[in-house]
mmCIF file of C-alpha atoms in Angstrom:
data_model
loop_
_atom_site.group_PDB
_atom_site.id
_atom_site.type_symbol
_atom_site.label_atom_id
_atom_site.label_comp_id
_atom_site.label_asym_id
_atom_site.label_seq_id
_atom_site.Cartn_x
_atom_site.Cartn_y
_atom_site.Cartn_z
ATOM 1 C CA MET Z 1214 -31.390 -76.981 140.050
ATOM 2 C CA ALA Z 1215 -33.062 -78.314 136.877
ATOM 3 C CA THR Z 1216 -35.826 -76.184 135.355
ATOM 4 C CA PRO Z 1217 -39.257 -77.603 134.226
ATOM 5 C CA TRP Z 1218 -37.946 -77.428 130.625
ATOM 6 C CA ASP Z 1219 -34.887 -79.477 131.732
ATOM 7 C CA ARG Z 1220 -37.061 -82.134 133.325
ATOM 8 C CA ALA Z 1221 -39.392 -82.151 130.315
ATOM 9 C CA ALA Z 1222 -36.703 -82.311 127.625
ATOM 10 C CA ALA Z 1223 -36.472 -86.046 127.080
ATOM 11 C CA GLY Z 1224 -40.257 -86.519 126.914
ATOM 12 C CA TYR Z 1225 -40.599 -83.467 124.649
ATOM 13 C CA LEU Z 1226 -38.014 -85.025 122.232
ATOM 14 C CA GLU Z 1227 -39.871 -88.345 122.236
ATOM 15 C CA GLU Z 1228 -43.422 -87.205 122.045
ATOM 16 C CA TRP Z 1229 -43.590 -83.762 120.420
ATOM 17 C CA VAL Z 1230 -40.611 -83.340 118.099
ATOM 18 C CA PRO Z 1231 -41.772 -86.025 115.655
ATOM 19 C CA ARG Z 1232 -45.177 -84.415 115.517
ATOM 20 C CA PHE Z 1233 -43.854 -80.859 115.216
ATOM 21 C CA ALA Z 1234 -41.131 -81.668 112.602
ATOM 22 C CA PRO Z 1235 -43.346 -81.082 109.570
ATOM 23 C CA TYR Z 1236 -43.999 -77.436 110.792
ATOM 24 C CA HIS Z 1237 -40.328 -76.920 111.157
ATOM 25 C CA LEU Z 1238 -39.724 -78.099 107.626
ATOM 26 C CA ASP Z 1239 -42.377 -75.705 106.320
ATOM 27 C CA LEU Z 1240 -40.556 -72.839 107.983
ATOM 28 C CA VAL Z 1241 -37.175 -73.747 106.587
ATOM 29 C CA ARG Z 1242 -38.615 -74.219 103.095
ATOM 30 C CA GLU Z 1243 -40.307 -70.763 103.212
ATOM 31 C CA LEU Z 1244 -36.994 -69.087 104.111
ATOM 32 C CA ALA Z 1245 -35.179 -70.521 101.068
ATOM 33 C CA LEU Z 1246 -31.878 -70.665 102.855
ATOM 34 C CA ARG Z 1247 -28.796 -71.157 100.703
ATOM 35 C CA PRO Z 1248 -25.738 -73.344 101.133
ATOM 36 C CA GLY Z 1249 -23.059 -71.450 102.998
ATOM 37 C CA SER Z 1250 -25.512 -69.294 104.946
ATOM 38 C CA ARG Z 1251 -24.854 -68.341 108.592
ATOM 39 C CA VAL Z 1252 -28.062 -68.957 110.644
ATOM 40 C CA LEU Z 1253 -28.941 -68.256 114.306
ATOM 41 C CA VAL Z 1254 -31.606 -70.524 115.807
ATOM 42 C CA PRO Z 1255 -32.744 -69.208 119.232
ATOM 43 C CA SER Z 1256 -35.035 -71.210 121.494
ATOM 44 C CA CYS Z 1257 -33.927 -74.277 119.648
ATOM 45 C CA GLY Z 1258 -35.257 -76.909 122.088
ATOM 46 C CA PRO Z 1259 -33.937 -80.359 121.217
ATOM 47 C CA GLY Z 1260 -33.161 -79.127 117.673
ATOM 48 C CA ALA Z 1261 -35.554 -80.429 115.016
ATOM 49 C CA GLU Z 1262 -35.466 -77.119 113.168
ATOM 50 C CA VAL Z 1263 -31.648 -76.960 113.735
ATOM 51 C CA LEU Z 1264 -31.210 -80.159 111.749
ATOM 52 C CA ALA Z 1265 -33.409 -78.939 108.925
ATOM 53 C CA VAL Z 1266 -31.434 -75.725 108.757
ATOM 54 C CA ALA Z 1267 -28.110 -77.567 108.878
ATOM 55 C CA ARG Z 1268 -29.113 -79.790 105.948
ATOM 56 C CA THR Z 1269 -30.034 -76.664 103.896
ATOM 57 C CA VAL Z 1270 -26.900 -74.598 104.573
ATOM 58 C CA GLY Z 1271 -24.608 -77.587 104.117
ATOM 59 C CA ALA Z 1272 -20.987 -78.121 105.154
ATOM 60 C CA THR Z 1273 -20.054 -74.581 104.022
ATOM 61 C CA GLY Z 1274 -22.636 -72.949 106.243
ATOM 62 C CA HIS Z 1275 -22.805 -72.324 109.944
ATOM 63 C CA VAL Z 1276 -25.600 -72.810 112.455
ATOM 64 C CA ARG Z 1277 -25.611 -71.383 115.980
ATOM 65 C CA ALA Z 1278 -28.361 -72.940 118.101
ATOM 66 C CA THR Z 1279 -29.209 -71.622 121.573
ATOM 67 C CA ASP Z 1280 -31.756 -72.317 124.361
ATOM 68 C CA LYS Z 1281 -32.053 -71.335 127.995
ATOM 69 C CA SER Z 1282 -32.420 -74.960 129.081
ATOM 70 C CA ASP Z 1283 -29.233 -76.856 129.719
ATOM 71 C CA GLU Z 1284 -30.899 -80.191 129.044
ATOM 72 C CA MET Z 1285 -32.431 -79.005 125.748
ATOM 73 C CA VAL Z 1286 -29.013 -77.769 124.654
ATOM 74 C CA ARG Z 1287 -27.481 -81.110 125.547
ATOM 75 C CA LEU Z 1288 -30.116 -82.990 123.525
ATOM 76 C CA CYS Z 1289 -29.755 -80.561 120.585
ATOM 77 C CA ARG Z 1290 -25.975 -81.039 120.539
ATOM 78 C CA GLU Z 1291 -26.431 -84.832 120.651
ATOM 79 C CA GLN Z 1292 -28.865 -84.669 117.753
ATOM 80 C CA ALA Z 1293 -26.565 -82.538 115.680
ATOM 81 C CA GLN Z 1294 -23.512 -84.741 116.345
ATOM 82 C CA ALA Z 1295 -25.479 -87.980 115.581
ATOM 83 C CA ALA Z 1296 -26.687 -86.445 112.269
ATOM 84 C CA GLY Z 1297 -23.055 -85.586 111.367
ATOM 85 C CA PHE Z 1298 -23.389 -81.788 111.261
ATOM 86 C CA PRO Z 1299 -20.017 -80.282 112.396
ATOM 87 C CA SER Z 1300 -21.210 -76.858 111.241
ATOM 88 C CA VAL Z 1301 -23.637 -76.628 114.180
ATOM 89 C CA ASP Z 1302 -22.560 -75.206 117.489
ATOM 90 C CA VAL Z 1303 -24.984 -75.265 120.409
ATOM 91 C CA GLY Z 1304 -24.937 -73.265 123.653
ATOM 92 C CA VAL Z 1305 -27.025 -71.936 126.530
ATOM 93 C CA ALA Z 1306 -28.219 -68.312 125.819
ATOM 94 C CA ASP Z 1307 -31.288 -66.141 125.903
ATOM 95 C CA ALA Z 1308 -33.306 -65.822 122.769
ATOM 96 C CA ALA Z 1309 -32.172 -62.180 122.319
ATOM 97 C CA ASP Z 1310 -28.452 -63.088 122.491
ATOM 98 C CA THR Z 1311 -27.137 -62.865 118.926
ATOM 99 C CA ARG Z 1312 -23.474 -63.450 119.734
ATOM 100 C CA ASP Z 1313 -21.614 -66.395 118.176
ATOM 101 C CA ALA Z 1314 -20.048 -69.225 120.199
ATOM 102 C CA ALA Z 1315 -16.900 -67.164 120.797
ATOM 103 C CA GLY Z 1316 -19.000 -64.318 122.210
ATOM 104 C CA ALA Z 1317 -18.498 -61.907 119.393
ATOM 105 C CA ARG Z 1318 -21.112 -59.209 119.378
ATOM 106 C CA ASP Z 1319 -20.588 -57.871 115.829
ATOM 107 C CA VAL Z 1320 -21.386 -61.077 114.046
ATOM 108 C CA LEU Z 1321 -24.116 -60.802 111.366
ATOM 109 C CA TRP Z 1322 -26.476 -63.639 110.419
ATOM 110 C CA ASP Z 1323 -28.067 -64.411 107.059
ATOM 111 C CA ALA Z 1324 -31.193 -65.587 108.881
ATOM 112 C CA VAL Z 1325 -32.651 -65.938 112.351
ATOM 113 C CA VAL Z 1326 -34.996 -68.927 112.688
ATOM 114 C CA CYS Z 1327 -37.240 -69.281 115.761
ATOM 115 C CA ALA Z 1328 -39.778 -72.106 115.900
ATOM 116 C CA PHE Z 1329 -42.437 -72.142 118.648
ATOM 117 C CA GLY Z 1330 -40.325 -69.942 120.948
ATOM 118 C CA LEU Z 1331 -41.868 -66.536 120.625
ATOM 119 C CA TRP Z 1332 -44.695 -67.133 123.145
ATOM 120 C CA GLN Z 1333 -42.118 -67.599 125.888
ATOM 121 C CA VAL Z 1334 -40.792 -64.028 125.587
ATOM 122 C CA GLU Z 1335 -42.514 -61.138 127.223
ATOM 123 C CA ASP Z 1336 -40.765 -58.264 125.368
ATOM 124 C CA ARG Z 1337 -41.266 -59.564 121.810
ATOM 125 C CA PRO Z 1338 -40.612 -56.143 120.152
ATOM 126 C CA GLY Z 1339 -37.295 -55.933 122.005
ATOM 127 C CA LEU Z 1340 -36.516 -59.493 120.890
ATOM 128 C CA VAL Z 1341 -37.163 -58.613 117.234
ATOM 129 C CA ARG Z 1342 -35.046 -55.442 117.508
ATOM 130 C CA ALA Z 1343 -32.143 -57.624 118.756
ATOM 131 C CA TRP Z 1344 -32.476 -59.928 115.848
ATOM 132 C CA ALA Z 1345 -32.852 -57.018 113.325
ATOM 133 C CA LYS Z 1346 -29.543 -55.483 114.511
ATOM 134 C CA ALA Z 1347 -27.769 -58.741 113.884
ATOM 135 C CA LEU Z 1348 -28.970 -59.358 110.313
ATOM 136 C CA ALA Z 1349 -26.531 -59.293 107.413
ATOM 137 C CA PRO Z 1350 -27.537 -57.583 104.161
ATOM 138 C CA ARG Z 1351 -30.293 -59.631 102.514
ATOM 139 C CA GLY Z 1352 -30.852 -61.300 105.890
ATOM 140 C CA LYS Z 1353 -34.272 -62.478 107.091
ATOM 141 C CA VAL Z 1354 -36.118 -63.479 110.250
ATOM 142 C CA GLY Z 1355 -38.531 -66.401 110.127
ATOM 143 C CA VAL Z 1356 -40.707 -67.310 113.093
ATOM 144 C CA LEU Z 1357 -43.158 -70.186 113.613
ATOM 145 C CA THR Z 1358 -45.855 -69.820 116.149
ATOM 146 C CA TRP Z 1359 -49.024 -71.627 117.160
ATOM 147 C CA GLY Z 1360 -52.183 -69.905 116.074
ATOM 148 C CA PRO Z 1361 -54.808 -68.927 115.148
ATOM 149 C CA ALA Z 1362 -56.271 -70.643 118.195
ATOM 150 C CA ASP Z 1363 -58.612 -73.599 117.577
ATOM 151 C CA GLU Z 1364 -61.250 -73.316 120.347
ATOM 152 C CA ASP Z 1365 -62.432 -76.876 119.836
ATOM 153 C CA GLY Z 1366 -58.940 -78.422 119.749
ATOM 154 C CA PRO Z 1367 -57.732 -80.831 122.360
ATOM 155 C CA PHE Z 1368 -55.206 -78.440 123.767
ATOM 156 C CA GLU Z 1369 -57.780 -75.780 124.281
ATOM 157 C CA LEU Z 1370 -60.256 -78.305 125.730
ATOM 158 C CA LEU Z 1371 -57.702 -79.555 128.270
ATOM 159 C CA ALA Z 1372 -56.776 -75.940 129.264
ATOM 160 C CA SER Z 1373 -60.504 -75.186 129.735
ATOM 161 C CA CYS Z 1374 -60.887 -78.190 132.025
ATOM 162 C CA MET Z 1375 -57.908 -76.966 134.052
ATOM 163 C CA LYS Z 1376 -59.412 -73.545 134.304
ATOM 164 C CA ASP Z 1377 -62.785 -74.869 135.495
ATOM 165 C CA LEU Z 1378 -61.321 -77.260 138.182
ATOM 166 C CA GLU Z 1379 -58.144 -75.520 139.192
ATOM 167 C CA PRO Z 1380 -58.722 -71.790 138.391
ATOM 168 C CA ALA Z 1381 -55.784 -70.647 140.558
ATOM 169 C CA HIS Z 1382 -53.235 -72.566 138.421
ATOM 170 C CA HIS Z 1383 -52.721 -70.769 135.190
ATOM 171 C CA VAL Z 1384 -51.298 -72.673 132.193
ATOM 172 C CA PRO Z 1385 -49.753 -70.161 129.847
ATOM 173 C CA SER Z 1386 -51.067 -70.539 126.243
ATOM 174 C CA PRO Z 1387 -48.399 -71.115 123.539
ATOM 175 C CA HIS Z 1388 -50.418 -68.920 121.162
ATOM 176 C CA VAL Z 1389 -49.491 -65.329 120.339
ATOM 177 C CA GLU Z 1390 -51.528 -62.917 118.241
ATOM 178 C CA ALA Z 1391 -50.630 -64.567 115.033
ATOM 179 C CA GLY Z 1392 -52.883 -62.704 112.508
ATOM 180 C CA ARG Z 1393 -51.292 -60.728 109.752
ATOM 181 C CA GLU Z 1394 -51.901 -57.270 111.323
ATOM 182 C CA PRO Z 1395 -50.539 -58.193 114.810
ATOM 183 C CA MET Z 1396 -47.449 -59.889 113.299
ATOM 184 C CA MET Z 1397 -46.888 -56.960 110.933
ATOM 185 C CA GLN Z 1398 -46.992 -54.521 113.862
ATOM 186 C CA LEU Z 1399 -44.714 -56.746 115.981
ATOM 187 C CA PHE Z 1400 -42.040 -56.828 113.290
ATOM 188 C CA GLU Z 1401 -42.329 -53.113 112.531
ATOM 189 C CA GLN Z 1402 -41.853 -52.307 116.256
ATOM 190 C CA GLY Z 1403 -38.684 -54.260 115.965
ATOM 191 C CA GLY Z 1404 -37.412 -52.505 112.849
ATOM 192 C CA LEU Z 1405 -38.400 -55.129 110.266
ATOM 193 C CA THR Z 1406 -41.131 -55.493 107.666
ATOM 194 C CA LEU Z 1407 -43.379 -58.541 107.238
ATOM 195 C CA VAL Z 1408 -43.061 -60.027 103.794
ATOM 196 C CA ARG Z 1409 -44.756 -63.390 104.161
ATOM 197 C CA HIS Z 1410 -47.566 -64.650 106.426
ATOM 198 C CA THR Z 1411 -48.741 -68.288 106.044
ATOM 199 C CA VAL Z 1412 -50.964 -70.522 108.092
ATOM 200 C CA VAL Z 1413 -50.026 -74.226 107.894
ATOM 201 C CA ARG Z 1414 -51.729 -77.251 109.347
ATOM 202 C CA HIS Z 1415 -50.510 -80.725 109.971
ATOM 203 C CA THR Z 1416 -52.400 -83.706 111.499
ATOM 204 C CA LEU Z 1417 -51.392 -84.697 114.969
ATOM 205 C CA VAL Z 1418 -52.439 -88.265 115.875
ATOM 206 C CA PHE Z 1419 -52.612 -89.946 119.250
ATOM 207 C CA ARG Z 1420 -53.717 -93.477 119.755
ATOM 208 C CA SER Z 1421 -55.933 -92.377 122.711
ATOM 209 C CA ALA Z 1422 -56.955 -89.321 124.758
ATOM 210 C CA GLU Z 1423 -55.018 -90.824 127.687
ATOM 211 C CA HIS Z 1424 -51.816 -90.919 125.518
ATOM 212 C CA PHE Z 1425 -52.477 -87.303 124.587
ATOM 213 C CA VAL Z 1426 -52.698 -86.240 128.202
ATOM 214 C CA ARG Z 1427 -49.548 -88.148 129.119
ATOM 215 C CA ALA Z 1428 -47.679 -86.430 126.299
ATOM 216 C CA VAL Z 1429 -48.925 -82.957 127.417
ATOM 217 C CA LYS Z 1430 -47.684 -83.744 130.880
ATOM 218 C CA GLU Z 1431 -44.208 -83.672 129.380
ATOM 219 C CA ALA Z 1432 -44.596 -80.086 128.051
ATOM 220 C CA CYS Z 1433 -42.913 -77.550 130.284
ATOM 221 C CA THR Z 1434 -45.920 -75.491 131.347
ATOM 222 C CA TRP Z 1435 -48.073 -78.464 132.046
ATOM 223 C CA ARG Z 1436 -45.258 -80.372 133.736
ATOM 224 C CA ARG Z 1437 -44.876 -77.454 136.171
ATOM 225 C CA VAL Z 1438 -48.588 -77.560 137.057
ATOM 226 C CA TRP Z 1439 -48.507 -81.352 137.417
ATOM 227 C CA GLU Z 1440 -45.649 -81.003 139.892
ATOM 228 C CA GLU Z 1441 -47.453 -78.323 141.819
ATOM 229 C CA LEU Z 1442 -50.806 -80.072 142.035
ATOM 230 C CA GLY Z 1443 -49.975 -83.749 142.147
ATOM 231 C CA ASP Z 1444 -51.451 -86.669 140.292
ATOM 232 C CA GLU Z 1445 -54.782 -86.861 142.125
ATOM 233 C CA ARG Z 1446 -55.856 -83.194 141.432
ATOM 234 C CA VAL Z 1447 -54.651 -83.201 137.914
ATOM 235 C CA GLY Z 1448 -56.223 -86.592 137.439
ATOM 236 C CA ARG Z 1449 -59.620 -84.902 138.029
ATOM 237 C CA VAL Z 1450 -58.750 -82.452 135.267
ATOM 238 C CA ALA Z 1451 -57.887 -85.314 132.979
ATOM 239 C CA ALA Z 1452 -61.113 -87.116 133.860
ATOM 240 C CA ARG Z 1453 -63.164 -84.029 132.864
ATOM 241 C CA PHE Z 1454 -61.196 -83.880 129.514
ATOM 242 C CA TYR Z 1455 -61.868 -87.548 128.842
ATOM 243 C CA ASP Z 1456 -65.595 -86.854 129.385
ATOM 244 C CA SER Z 1457 -65.468 -84.121 126.813
ATOM 245 C CA VAL Z 1458 -63.802 -86.164 124.083
ATOM 246 C CA GLY Z 1459 -65.556 -89.577 124.548
ATOM 247 C CA GLY Z 1460 -63.389 -91.389 127.049
ATOM 248 C CA PRO Z 1461 -59.647 -92.061 127.755
ATOM 249 C CA ASP Z 1462 -59.498 -94.742 124.996
ATOM 250 C CA THR Z 1463 -60.780 -92.422 122.311
ATOM 251 C CA PRO Z 1464 -58.244 -91.913 119.448
ATOM 252 C CA LEU Z 1465 -57.505 -88.241 118.783
ATOM 253 C CA SER Z 1466 -56.642 -86.790 115.386
ATOM 254 C CA PHE Z 1467 -56.622 -83.061 114.786
ATOM 255 C CA ASP Z 1468 -55.086 -80.426 112.523
ATOM 256 C CA SER Z 1469 -53.302 -77.802 114.662
ATOM 257 C CA PRO Z 1470 -52.882 -74.460 112.883
ATOM 258 C CA ALA Z 1471 -49.543 -72.643 113.054
ATOM 259 C CA THR Z 1472 -48.368 -69.442 111.543
ATOM 260 C CA ILE Z 1473 -45.201 -68.766 109.601
ATOM 261 C CA ALA Z 1474 -44.129 -65.110 109.488
ATOM 262 C CA VAL Z 1475 -41.013 -63.934 107.583
ATOM 263 C CA ALA Z 1476 -39.621 -60.412 107.782
ATOM 264 C CA GLY Z 1477 -36.565 -58.476 106.485
ATOM 265 C CA LEU Z 1478 -34.882 -55.101 106.802
ATOM 266 C CA PRO Z 1479 -36.840 -52.376 104.855
ATOM 267 C CA GLY Z 1480 -35.242 -51.740 101.464
ATOM 268 C CA ASP Z 1481 -33.301 -55.032 101.373
ATOM 269 C CA GLU Z 1482 -33.694 -57.583 98.623
ATOM 270 C CA ILE Z 1483 -34.196 -61.076 99.915
ATOM 271 C CA GLU Z 1484 -35.148 -64.564 98.649
ATOM 272 C CA LEU Z 1485 -38.124 -66.623 99.723
ATOM 273 C CA GLU Z 1486 -39.553 -69.931 98.579
ATOM 274 C CA ASN Z 1487 -40.707 -69.493 94.970
ATOM 275 C CA ARG Z 1488 -39.547 -65.828 95.087
ATOM 276 C CA PRO Z 1489 -35.925 -65.544 94.055
ATOM 277 C CA SER Z 1490 -35.982 -61.750 94.595
ATOM 278 C CA ILE Z 1491 -38.316 -59.668 96.651
ATOM 279 C CA ARG Z 1492 -37.761 -56.028 97.789
ATOM 280 C CA VAL Z 1493 -38.691 -55.579 101.438
ATOM 281 C CA PRO Z 1494 -41.110 -52.665 101.544
ATOM 282 C CA GLN Z 1495 -40.900 -49.777 103.963
ATOM 283 C CA PRO Z 1496 -43.115 -50.034 107.093
ATOM 284 C CA SER Z 1497 -46.762 -49.559 106.373
ATOM 285 C CA LEU Z 1498 -48.061 -49.055 109.988
ATOM 286 C CA ARG Z 1499 -47.467 -46.308 112.459
ATOM 287 C CA VAL Z 1500 -46.167 -48.101 115.495
ATOM 288 C CA PRO Z 1501 -44.908 -46.631 118.802
ATOM 289 C CA LYS Z 1502 -41.194 -46.176 119.054
ATOM 290 C CA HIS Z 1503 -39.355 -47.782 122.014
#
């Protein structure tokens, strides 16, 4: 049976990937990947960041892209094939699965790149530990996550309307604690050290508030709620949202903040954008061991 992500995949590719692509490019640039690198891309979705990574590592590199959604994997594979990237292999797998396409467990990656997938994982320290164990010498982990939260942003306003009118139906927030200290602690719990923390913003434009709501409907978490409640009940939520932004025909333009966090193994020497050599420091926080 198809999951909500499977049913949302095509709409996500059409509506959100073009808007999120600039964030993906920021992440790949920050990581300063080299031609020939081996890169794991978990929670790849339809693959915008996968294409950016593949362009950077070139024909001599290798990209392994994974997602838990069969339909997202299918779309990612189609995107990579259409772009002419034979070095990309795509498969269904959990975000903590660091094996290659052949199932080898001892493979080491020069980088792990995860864009907007961290919020879907409950055991984030465990996920980071899995990635850390699979890093090659001089390897690095780069994550992109929404946040800090913008309380007046359209996403938050729509979620607030849902909470007011349908309090029993929770819509999970795609935000994690993205500040420097929480991200530093998360990585150190997983055996890595944070070396770069950057907040980036890009302008998201919708021709109308109604268009925005239709696009949000295609996101997995909102699609699930839509399917549970039906158009009439969610229509009341949308109407409340329209009242808060000036009407359904009101154009929306907003700068959504996202955080890029890059980490490496303590003591390793790695390369980042504009920093050809940086020594990863030893952990600075006392964090609980798991």
